[in-house]
mmCIF file of C-alpha atoms in Angstrom:
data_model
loop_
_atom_site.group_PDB
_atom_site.id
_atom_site.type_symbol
_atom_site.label_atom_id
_atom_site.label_comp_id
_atom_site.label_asym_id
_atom_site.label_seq_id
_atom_site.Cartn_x
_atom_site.Cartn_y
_atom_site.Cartn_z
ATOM 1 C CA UNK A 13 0.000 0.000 0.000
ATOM 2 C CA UNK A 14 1.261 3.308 -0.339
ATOM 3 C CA UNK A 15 0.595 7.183 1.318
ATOM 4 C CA UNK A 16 1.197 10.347 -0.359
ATOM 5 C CA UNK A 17 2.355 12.793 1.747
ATOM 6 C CA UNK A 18 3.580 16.596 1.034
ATOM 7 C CA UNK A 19 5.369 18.847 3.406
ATOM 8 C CA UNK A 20 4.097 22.178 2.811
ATOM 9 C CA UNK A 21 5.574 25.718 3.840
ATOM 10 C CA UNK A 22 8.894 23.835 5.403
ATOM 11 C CA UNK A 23 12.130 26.216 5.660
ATOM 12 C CA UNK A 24 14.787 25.039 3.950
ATOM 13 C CA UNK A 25 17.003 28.306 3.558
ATOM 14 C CA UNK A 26 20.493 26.665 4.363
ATOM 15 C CA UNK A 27 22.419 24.133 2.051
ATOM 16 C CA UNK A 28 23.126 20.604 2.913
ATOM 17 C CA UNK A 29 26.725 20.793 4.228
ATOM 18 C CA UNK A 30 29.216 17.699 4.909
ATOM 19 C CA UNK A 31 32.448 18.782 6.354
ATOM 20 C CA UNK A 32 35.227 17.976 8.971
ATOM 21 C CA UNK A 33 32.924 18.721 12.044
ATOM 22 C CA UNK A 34 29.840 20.267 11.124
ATOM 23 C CA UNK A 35 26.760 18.297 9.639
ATOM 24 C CA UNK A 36 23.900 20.367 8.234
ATOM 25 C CA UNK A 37 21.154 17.567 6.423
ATOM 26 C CA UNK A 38 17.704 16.969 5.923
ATOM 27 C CA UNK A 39 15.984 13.991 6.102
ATOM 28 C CA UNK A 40 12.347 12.211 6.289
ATOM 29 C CA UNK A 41 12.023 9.842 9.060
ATOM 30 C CA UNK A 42 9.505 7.453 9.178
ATOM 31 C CA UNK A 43 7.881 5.661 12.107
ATOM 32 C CA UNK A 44 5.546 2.572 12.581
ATOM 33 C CA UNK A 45 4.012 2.519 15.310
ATOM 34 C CA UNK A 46 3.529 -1.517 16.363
ATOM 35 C CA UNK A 47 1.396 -2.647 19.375
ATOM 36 C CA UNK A 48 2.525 -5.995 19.180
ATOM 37 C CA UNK A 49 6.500 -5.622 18.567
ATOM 38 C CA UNK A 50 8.849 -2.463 18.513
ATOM 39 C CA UNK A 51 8.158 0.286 16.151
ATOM 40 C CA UNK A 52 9.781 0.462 12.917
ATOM 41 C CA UNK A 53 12.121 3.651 12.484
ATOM 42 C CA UNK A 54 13.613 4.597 9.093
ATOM 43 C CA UNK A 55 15.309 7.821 7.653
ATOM 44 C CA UNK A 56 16.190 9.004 4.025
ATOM 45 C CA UNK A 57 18.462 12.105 3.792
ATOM 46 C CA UNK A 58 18.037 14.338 0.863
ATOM 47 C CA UNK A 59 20.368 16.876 -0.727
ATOM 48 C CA UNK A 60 19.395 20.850 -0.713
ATOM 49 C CA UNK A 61 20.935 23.005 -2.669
ATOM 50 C CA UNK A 62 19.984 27.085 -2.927
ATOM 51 C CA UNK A 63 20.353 29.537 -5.682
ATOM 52 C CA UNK A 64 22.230 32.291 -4.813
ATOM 53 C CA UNK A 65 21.730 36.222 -5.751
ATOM 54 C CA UNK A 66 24.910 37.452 -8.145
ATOM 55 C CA UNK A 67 27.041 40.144 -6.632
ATOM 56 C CA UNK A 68 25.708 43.329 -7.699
ATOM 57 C CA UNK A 69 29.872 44.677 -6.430
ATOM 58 C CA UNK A 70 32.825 42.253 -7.675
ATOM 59 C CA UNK A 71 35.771 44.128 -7.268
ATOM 60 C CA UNK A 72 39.026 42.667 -8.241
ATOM 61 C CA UNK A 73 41.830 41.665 -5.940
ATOM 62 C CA UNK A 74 45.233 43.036 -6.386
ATOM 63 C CA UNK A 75 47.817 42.480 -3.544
ATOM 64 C CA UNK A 76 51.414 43.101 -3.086
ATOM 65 C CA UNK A 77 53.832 40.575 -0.683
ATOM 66 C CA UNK A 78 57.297 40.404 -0.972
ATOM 67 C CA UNK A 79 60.492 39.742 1.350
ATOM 68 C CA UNK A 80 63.002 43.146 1.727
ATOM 69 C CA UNK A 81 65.747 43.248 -0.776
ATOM 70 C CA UNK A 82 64.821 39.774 -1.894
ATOM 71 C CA UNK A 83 61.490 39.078 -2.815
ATOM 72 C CA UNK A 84 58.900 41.579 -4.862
ATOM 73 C CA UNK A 85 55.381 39.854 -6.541
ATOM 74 C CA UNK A 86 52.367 41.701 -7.111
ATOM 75 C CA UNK A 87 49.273 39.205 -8.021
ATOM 76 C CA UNK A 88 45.611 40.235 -9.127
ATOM 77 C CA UNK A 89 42.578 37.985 -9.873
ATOM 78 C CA UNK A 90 39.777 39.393 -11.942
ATOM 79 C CA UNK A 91 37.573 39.457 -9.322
ATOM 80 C CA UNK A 92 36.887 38.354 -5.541
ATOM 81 C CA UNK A 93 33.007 36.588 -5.988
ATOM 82 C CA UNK A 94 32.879 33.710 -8.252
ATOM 83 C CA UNK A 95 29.950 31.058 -8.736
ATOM 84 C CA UNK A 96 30.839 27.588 -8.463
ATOM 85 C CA UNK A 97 31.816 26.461 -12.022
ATOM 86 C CA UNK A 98 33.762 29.777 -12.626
ATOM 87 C CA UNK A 99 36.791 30.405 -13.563
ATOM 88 C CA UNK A 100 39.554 32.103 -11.650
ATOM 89 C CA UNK A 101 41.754 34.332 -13.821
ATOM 90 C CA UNK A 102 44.687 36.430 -12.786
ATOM 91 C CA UNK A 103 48.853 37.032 -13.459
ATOM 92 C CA UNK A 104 51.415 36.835 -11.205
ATOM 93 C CA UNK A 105 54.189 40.085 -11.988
ATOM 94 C CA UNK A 106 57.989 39.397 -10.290
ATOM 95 C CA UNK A 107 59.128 43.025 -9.552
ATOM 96 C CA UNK A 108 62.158 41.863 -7.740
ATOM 97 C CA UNK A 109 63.998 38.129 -7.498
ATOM 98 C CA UNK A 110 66.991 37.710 -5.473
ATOM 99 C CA UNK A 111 65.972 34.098 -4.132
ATOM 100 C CA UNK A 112 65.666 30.811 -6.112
ATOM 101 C CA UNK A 113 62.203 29.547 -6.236
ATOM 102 C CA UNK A 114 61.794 26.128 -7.111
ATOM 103 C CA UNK A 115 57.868 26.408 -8.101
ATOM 104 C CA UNK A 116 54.725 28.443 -7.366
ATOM 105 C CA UNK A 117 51.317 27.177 -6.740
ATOM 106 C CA UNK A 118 47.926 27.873 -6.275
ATOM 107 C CA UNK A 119 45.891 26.386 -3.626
ATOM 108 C CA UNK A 120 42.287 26.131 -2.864
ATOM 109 C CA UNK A 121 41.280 25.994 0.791
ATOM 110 C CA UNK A 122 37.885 25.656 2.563
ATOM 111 C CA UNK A 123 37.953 26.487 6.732
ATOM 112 C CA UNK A 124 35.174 25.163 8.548
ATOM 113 C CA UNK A 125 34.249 27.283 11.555
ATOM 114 C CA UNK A 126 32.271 25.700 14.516
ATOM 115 C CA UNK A 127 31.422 26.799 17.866
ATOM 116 C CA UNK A 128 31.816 30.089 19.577
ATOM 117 C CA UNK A 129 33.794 31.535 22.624
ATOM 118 C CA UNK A 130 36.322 29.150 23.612
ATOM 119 C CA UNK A 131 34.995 25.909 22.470
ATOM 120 C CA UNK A 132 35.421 27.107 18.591
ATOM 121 C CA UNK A 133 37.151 24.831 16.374
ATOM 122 C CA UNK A 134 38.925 25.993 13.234
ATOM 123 C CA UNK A 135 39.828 23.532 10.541
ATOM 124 C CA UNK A 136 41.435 24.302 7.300
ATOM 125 C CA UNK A 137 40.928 21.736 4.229
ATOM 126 C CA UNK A 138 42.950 22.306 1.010
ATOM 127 C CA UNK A 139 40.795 20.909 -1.616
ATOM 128 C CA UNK A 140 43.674 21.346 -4.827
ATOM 129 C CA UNK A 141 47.335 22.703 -5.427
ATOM 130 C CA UNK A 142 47.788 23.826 -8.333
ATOM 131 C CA UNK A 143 50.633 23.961 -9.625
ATOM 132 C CA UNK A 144 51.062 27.372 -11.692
ATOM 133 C CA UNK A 145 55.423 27.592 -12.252
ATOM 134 C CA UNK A 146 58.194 25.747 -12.382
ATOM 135 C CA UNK A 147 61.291 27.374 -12.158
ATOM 136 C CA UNK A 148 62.911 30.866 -11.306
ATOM 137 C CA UNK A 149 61.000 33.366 -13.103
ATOM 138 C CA UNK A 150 63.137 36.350 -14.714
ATOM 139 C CA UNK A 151 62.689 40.163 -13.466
ATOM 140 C CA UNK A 152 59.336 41.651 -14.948
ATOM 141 C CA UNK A 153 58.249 38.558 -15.858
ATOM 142 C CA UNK A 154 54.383 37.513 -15.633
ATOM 143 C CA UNK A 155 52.817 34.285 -15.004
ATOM 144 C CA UNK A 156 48.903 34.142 -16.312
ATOM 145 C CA UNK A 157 46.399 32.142 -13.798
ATOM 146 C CA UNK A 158 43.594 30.228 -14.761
ATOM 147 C CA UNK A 159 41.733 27.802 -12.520
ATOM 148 C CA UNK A 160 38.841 26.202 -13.185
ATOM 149 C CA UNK A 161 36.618 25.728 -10.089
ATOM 150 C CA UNK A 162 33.864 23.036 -11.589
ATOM 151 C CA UNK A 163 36.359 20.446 -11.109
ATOM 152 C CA UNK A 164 37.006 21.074 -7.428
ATOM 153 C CA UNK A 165 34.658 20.501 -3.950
ATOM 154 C CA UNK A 166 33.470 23.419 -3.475
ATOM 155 C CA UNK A 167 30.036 24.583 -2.215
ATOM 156 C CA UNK A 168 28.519 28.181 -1.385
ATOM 157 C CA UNK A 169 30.087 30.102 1.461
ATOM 158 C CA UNK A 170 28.146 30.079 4.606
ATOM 159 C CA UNK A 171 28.261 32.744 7.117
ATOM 160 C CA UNK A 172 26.738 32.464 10.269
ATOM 161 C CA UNK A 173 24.541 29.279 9.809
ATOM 162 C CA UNK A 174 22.134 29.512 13.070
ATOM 163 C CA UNK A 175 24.738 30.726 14.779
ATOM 164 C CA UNK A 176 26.446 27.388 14.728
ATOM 165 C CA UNK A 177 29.162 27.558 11.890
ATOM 166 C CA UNK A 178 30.541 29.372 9.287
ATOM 167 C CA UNK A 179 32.154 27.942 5.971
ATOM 168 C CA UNK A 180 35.076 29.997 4.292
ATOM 169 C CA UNK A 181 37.192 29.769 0.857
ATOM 170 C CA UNK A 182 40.761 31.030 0.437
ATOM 171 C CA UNK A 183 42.818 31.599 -2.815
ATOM 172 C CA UNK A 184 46.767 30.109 -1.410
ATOM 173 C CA UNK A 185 49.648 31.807 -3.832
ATOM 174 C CA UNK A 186 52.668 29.826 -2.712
ATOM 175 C CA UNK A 187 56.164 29.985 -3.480
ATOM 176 C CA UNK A 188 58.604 27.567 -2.742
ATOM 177 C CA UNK A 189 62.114 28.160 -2.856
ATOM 178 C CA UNK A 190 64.883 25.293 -3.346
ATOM 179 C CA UNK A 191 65.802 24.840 0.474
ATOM 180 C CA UNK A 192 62.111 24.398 0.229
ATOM 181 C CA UNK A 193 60.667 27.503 2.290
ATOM 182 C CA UNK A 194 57.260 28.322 1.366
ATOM 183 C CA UNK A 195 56.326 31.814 0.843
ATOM 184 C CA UNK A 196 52.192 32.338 0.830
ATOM 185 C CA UNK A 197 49.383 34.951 0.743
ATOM 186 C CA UNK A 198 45.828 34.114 1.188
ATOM 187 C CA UNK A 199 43.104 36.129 0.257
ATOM 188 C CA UNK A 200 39.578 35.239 0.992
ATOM 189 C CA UNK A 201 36.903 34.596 -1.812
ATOM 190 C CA UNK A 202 33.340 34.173 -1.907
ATOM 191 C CA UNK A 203 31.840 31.289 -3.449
ATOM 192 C CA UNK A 204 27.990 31.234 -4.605
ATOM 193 C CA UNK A 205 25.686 29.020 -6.274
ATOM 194 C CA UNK A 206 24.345 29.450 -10.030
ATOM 195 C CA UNK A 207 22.252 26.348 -11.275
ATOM 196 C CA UNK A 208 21.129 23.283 -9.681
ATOM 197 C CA UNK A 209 23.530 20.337 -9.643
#
């Protein structure tokens, strides 16, 4: 025999979310009740998944780091909101190189956020490195960046979620020279959600 059943007006404003130590699912449980043996408990998760609302703002990001007398890189990506089967595009311009770097990489990081006060937990996941050089690059010299985030696991950012958690993206430039010290600048992204699927 089977019952139709339909959950009406039922808020489902945050994305499912499986990470490190945060949960955030749905699911339909279902219960028979038995009078003559124990009742009958079963559960089905399903996946949620939101559109989200393109920036009406996406500035680019252009950021300097360097070591004195040794080290001068300026990097910019086209912009800092992307949706997640974009494309992040950028160059890399060596204003100054007095060390020798081995390679230089790009890495993708989510950090899960959970708790508050003192019982927050912080956990950083790189999801790729990229690998974006090889070699020592020559004064004035550019490096073009182009990463394609459909391959990747990303989902939406998440800020806040009941007060519970928080979900965060980084962009990772590393350098690594050949006594293999490892240079880096992060700069936070915001990830958002254009289609279904």
């Amino acid at each position: 025999k089977q019952f139709k059943w339909k959950f009406g007006a039922v808020d489902k404003s945050c994305e499912t979310y499986w990470g490190v130590h945060v949960r955030l699912r749905y699911f339909v449980r279902l219960t028979v009740v038995r009078s003559y043996a124990s009742n009958v408990v079963k559960e089905r998760d399903f996946v949620v998944q939101n559109l989200g609302i393109p920036p009406e703002v996406n500035n680019s990001i252009k950021m300097e780091v360097g070591i004195e007398d040794c080290l001068h890189i300026e990097f910019e990506y086209n912009q800092s909101k992307y949706h997640l089967k974009d494309v992040v595009v950028g160059k890399v311009y060596f204003l100054l190189v007095r060390i020798r770097i081995k390679h230089m990489e790009l890495d993708i990081i989510r950090r899960e956020i959970s708790g508050a006060g003192s019982n927050q937990v912080t956990e950083n996941e790189t999801l790729t490195k990229f690998e974006i050089m090889d070699g020592i690059p020559g004064k004035t010299e550019s490096i073009p960046v182009r990463l394609y985030l459909s391959g990747f696991d990303c989902g939406p950012t998440m800020k806040n979620i009941q007060n519970k958690f928080s979900v965060k993206y980084f962009l990772n430039l590393v350098l690594v020279d050949e006594e293999d010290r490892r240079y880096f600048k992060q700069q936070e992204i915001m990830l958002w959600r254009k289609k279904i699927g």
